[in-house]
CSV table of C-alpha atoms in Angstrom, one decimal:
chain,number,residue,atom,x,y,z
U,1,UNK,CA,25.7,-95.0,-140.8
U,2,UNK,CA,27.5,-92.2,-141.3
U,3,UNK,CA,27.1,-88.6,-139.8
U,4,UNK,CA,25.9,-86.8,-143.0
U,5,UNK,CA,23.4,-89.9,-144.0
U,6,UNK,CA,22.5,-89.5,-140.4
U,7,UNK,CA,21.5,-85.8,-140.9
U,8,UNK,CA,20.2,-86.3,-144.3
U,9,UNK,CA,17.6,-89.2,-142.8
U,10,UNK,CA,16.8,-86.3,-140.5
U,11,UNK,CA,16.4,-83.8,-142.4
U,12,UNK,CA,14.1,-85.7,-144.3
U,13,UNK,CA,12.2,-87.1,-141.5
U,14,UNK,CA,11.5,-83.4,-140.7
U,15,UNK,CA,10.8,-81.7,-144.0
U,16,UNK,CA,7.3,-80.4,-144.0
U,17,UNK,CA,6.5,-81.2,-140.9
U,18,UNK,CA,8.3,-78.7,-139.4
U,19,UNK,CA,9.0,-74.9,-140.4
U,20,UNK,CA,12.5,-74.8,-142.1
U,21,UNK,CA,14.1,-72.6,-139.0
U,22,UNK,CA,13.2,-75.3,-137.0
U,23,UNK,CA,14.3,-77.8,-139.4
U,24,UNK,CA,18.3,-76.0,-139.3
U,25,UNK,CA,18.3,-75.5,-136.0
U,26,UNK,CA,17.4,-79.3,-135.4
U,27,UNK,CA,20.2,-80.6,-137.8
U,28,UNK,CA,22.7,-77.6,-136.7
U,29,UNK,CA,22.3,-79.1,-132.9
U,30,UNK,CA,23.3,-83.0,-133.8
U,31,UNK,CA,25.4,-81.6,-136.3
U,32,UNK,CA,27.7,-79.8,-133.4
U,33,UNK,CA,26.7,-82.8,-131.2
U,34,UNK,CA,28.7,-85.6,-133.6
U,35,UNK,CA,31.2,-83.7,-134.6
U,36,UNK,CA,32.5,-83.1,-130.6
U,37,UNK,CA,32.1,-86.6,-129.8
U,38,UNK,CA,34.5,-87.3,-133.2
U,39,UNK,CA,37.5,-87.3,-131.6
U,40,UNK,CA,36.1,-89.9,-128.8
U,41,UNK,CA,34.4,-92.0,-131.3
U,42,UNK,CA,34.0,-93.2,-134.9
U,43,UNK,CA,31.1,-91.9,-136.9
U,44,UNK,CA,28.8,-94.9,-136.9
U,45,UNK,CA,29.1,-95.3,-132.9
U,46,UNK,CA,28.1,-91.8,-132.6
U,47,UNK,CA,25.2,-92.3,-135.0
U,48,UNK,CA,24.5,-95.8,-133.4
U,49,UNK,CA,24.4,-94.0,-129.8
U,50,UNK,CA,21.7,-91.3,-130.7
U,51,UNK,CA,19.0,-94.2,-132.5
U,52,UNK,CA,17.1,-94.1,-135.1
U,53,UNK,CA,17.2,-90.9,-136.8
U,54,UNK,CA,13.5,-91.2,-137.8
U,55,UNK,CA,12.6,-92.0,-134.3
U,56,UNK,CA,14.6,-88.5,-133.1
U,57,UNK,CA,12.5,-86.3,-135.8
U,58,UNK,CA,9.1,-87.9,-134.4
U,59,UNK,CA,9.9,-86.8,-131.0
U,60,UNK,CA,10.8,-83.5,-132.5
U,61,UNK,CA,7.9,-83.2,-134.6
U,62,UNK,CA,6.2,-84.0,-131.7
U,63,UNK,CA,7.3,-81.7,-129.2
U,64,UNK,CA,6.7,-78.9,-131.4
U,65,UNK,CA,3.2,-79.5,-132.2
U,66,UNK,CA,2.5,-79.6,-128.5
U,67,UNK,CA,3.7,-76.4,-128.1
U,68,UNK,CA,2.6,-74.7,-130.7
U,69,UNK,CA,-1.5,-74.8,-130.7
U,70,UNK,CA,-2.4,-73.6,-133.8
U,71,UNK,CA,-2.2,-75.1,-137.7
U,72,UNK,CA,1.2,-73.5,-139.6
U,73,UNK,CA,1.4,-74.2,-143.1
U,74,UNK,CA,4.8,-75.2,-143.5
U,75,UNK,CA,7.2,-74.0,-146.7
U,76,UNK,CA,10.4,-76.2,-146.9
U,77,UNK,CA,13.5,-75.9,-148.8
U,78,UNK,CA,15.7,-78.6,-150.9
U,79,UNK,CA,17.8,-78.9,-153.5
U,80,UNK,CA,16.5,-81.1,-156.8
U,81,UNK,CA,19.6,-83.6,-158.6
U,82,UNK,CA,20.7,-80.8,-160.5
U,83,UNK,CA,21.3,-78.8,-157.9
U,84,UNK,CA,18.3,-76.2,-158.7
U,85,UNK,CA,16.4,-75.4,-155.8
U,86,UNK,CA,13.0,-76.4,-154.9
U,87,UNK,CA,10.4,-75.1,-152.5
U,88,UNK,CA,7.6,-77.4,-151.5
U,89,UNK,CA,4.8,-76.8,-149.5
U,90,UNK,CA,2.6,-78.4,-147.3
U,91,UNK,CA,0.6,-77.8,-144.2
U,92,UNK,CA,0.5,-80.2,-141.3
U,93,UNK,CA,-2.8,-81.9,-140.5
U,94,UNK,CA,-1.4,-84.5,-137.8
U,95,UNK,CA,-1.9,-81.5,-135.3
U,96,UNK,CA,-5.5,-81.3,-136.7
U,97,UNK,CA,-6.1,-85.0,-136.4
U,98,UNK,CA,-5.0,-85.1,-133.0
U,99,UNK,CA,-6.8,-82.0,-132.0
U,100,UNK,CA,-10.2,-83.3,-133.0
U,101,UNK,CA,-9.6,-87.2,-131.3
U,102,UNK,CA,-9.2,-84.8,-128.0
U,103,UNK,CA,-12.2,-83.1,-129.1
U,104,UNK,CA,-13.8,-86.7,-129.5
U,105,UNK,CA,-13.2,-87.9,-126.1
U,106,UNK,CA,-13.9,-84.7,-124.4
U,107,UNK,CA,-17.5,-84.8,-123.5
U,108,UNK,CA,-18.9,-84.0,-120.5
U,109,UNK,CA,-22.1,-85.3,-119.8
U,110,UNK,CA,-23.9,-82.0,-120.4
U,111,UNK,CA,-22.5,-81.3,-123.5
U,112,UNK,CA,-23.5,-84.4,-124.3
U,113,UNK,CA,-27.0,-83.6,-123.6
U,114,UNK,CA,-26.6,-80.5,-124.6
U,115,UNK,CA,-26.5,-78.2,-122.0
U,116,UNK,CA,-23.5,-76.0,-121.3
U,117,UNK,CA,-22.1,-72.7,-119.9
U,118,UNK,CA,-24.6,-71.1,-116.6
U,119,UNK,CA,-27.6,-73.4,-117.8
U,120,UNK,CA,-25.0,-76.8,-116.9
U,121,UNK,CA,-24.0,-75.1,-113.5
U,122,UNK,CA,-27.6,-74.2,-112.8
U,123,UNK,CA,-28.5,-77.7,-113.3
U,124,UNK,CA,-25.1,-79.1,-111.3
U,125,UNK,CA,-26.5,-76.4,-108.2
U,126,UNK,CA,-30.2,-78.1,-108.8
U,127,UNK,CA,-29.2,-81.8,-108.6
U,128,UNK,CA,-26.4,-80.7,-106.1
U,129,UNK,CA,-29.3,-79.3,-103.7
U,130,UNK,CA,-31.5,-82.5,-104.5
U,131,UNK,CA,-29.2,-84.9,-103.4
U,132,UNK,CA,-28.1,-83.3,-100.3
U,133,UNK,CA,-31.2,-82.4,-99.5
U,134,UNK,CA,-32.3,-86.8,-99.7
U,135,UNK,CA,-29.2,-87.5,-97.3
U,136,UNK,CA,-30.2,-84.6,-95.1
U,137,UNK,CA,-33.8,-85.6,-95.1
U,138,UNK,CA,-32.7,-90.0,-94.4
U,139,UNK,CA,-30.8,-88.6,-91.8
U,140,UNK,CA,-33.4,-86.5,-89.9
U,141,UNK,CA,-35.8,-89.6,-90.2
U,142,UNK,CA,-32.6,-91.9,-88.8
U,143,UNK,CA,-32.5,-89.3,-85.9
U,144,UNK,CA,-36.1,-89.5,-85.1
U,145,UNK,CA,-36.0,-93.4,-85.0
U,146,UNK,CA,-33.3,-93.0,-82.7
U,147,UNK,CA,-34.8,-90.8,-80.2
U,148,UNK,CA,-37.9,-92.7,-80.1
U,149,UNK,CA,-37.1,-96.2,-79.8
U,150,UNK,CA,-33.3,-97.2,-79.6
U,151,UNK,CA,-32.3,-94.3,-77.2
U,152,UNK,CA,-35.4,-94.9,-74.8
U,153,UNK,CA,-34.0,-99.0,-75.0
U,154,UNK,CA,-30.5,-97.8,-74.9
U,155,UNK,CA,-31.6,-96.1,-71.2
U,156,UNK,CA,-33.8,-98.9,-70.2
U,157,UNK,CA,-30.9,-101.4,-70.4
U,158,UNK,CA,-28.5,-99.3,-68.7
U,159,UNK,CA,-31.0,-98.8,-66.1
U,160,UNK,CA,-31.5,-102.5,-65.3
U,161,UNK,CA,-28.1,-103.1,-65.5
U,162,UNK,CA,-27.5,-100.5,-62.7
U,163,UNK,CA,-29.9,-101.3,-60.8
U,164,UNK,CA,-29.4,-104.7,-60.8
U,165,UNK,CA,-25.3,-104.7,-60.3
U,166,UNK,CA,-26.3,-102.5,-57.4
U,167,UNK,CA,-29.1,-105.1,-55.6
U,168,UNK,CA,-26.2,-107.7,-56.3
U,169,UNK,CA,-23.9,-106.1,-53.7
């Protein structure tokens, strides 16, 4: 492949998805990019080397949408057969898509109950206090069983023991 079908599979790959400054500045960079590896290499190794042009204007496309967060209609620029120009619009709506599959799978389980904002961290506090509240309240009973019947064992043992390691001697 050669450098300019290279940057014309590009350029389409990117038309209306992206806005046209971005789309120049995009084909400007490999543009600059293959022509100063021309002197080391012939045009189709250089285009072999970077991939799939198609594959380079997904990861663009890509990396703009995630840093731009909100919906641009786009307005891109081409020239028809005849050499008249065309404009083209178009707005893009993988963002969108995207944006509401997040939305999807970002449920809590209050929202999904339907309680949010102070109502959901009054109700977190509530069961919060509930629950420490149970282990506080099994461990109070475990101390009481202690004290009263495996301490008071624990002693008697020891004592015997003692007592009788001391007769022994």
């Amino acid at each position: 492949m050669t450098i300019q079908e290279f940057l014309n599979q590009l350029r389409d790959s990117l038309d209306g998805e992206l806005p046209y400054n971005e789309i120049v500045s995009n084909i400007n960079y490999y543009r600059d990019y293959m022509n100063s590896k021309k002197g080391e290499q012939s045009e189709e190794e250089i285009t072999a080397g970077l991939g799939d042009p198609r594959l380079i204007a997904r990861t663009i496309i890509e990396t703009y949408q995630m840093n731009h967060d909100n919906k641009v209609h786009y307005q891109s620029y081409s020239y028809s057969d005849g050499g008249n120009y065309q404009s083209t619009n178009s707005s893009n709506t993988n963002y969108d898509r995207d944006r509401d599959r997040k939305k999807e799978r970002d449920h809590s389980v209050f929202k999904t109950i339907g309680i949010q904002g102070w109502l959901g961290c009054l109700v977190s506090l509530i069961i919060l206090f509930i629950v420490l509240g149970a282990v506080f309240w099994i461990g109070a009973i475990a101390f009481k069983v202690f004290i009263r019947f495996v301490l008071p064992i624990i002693l008697i043992v020891a004592g015997i023991s003692y007592l009788s390691n001391r007769f022994k001697k």
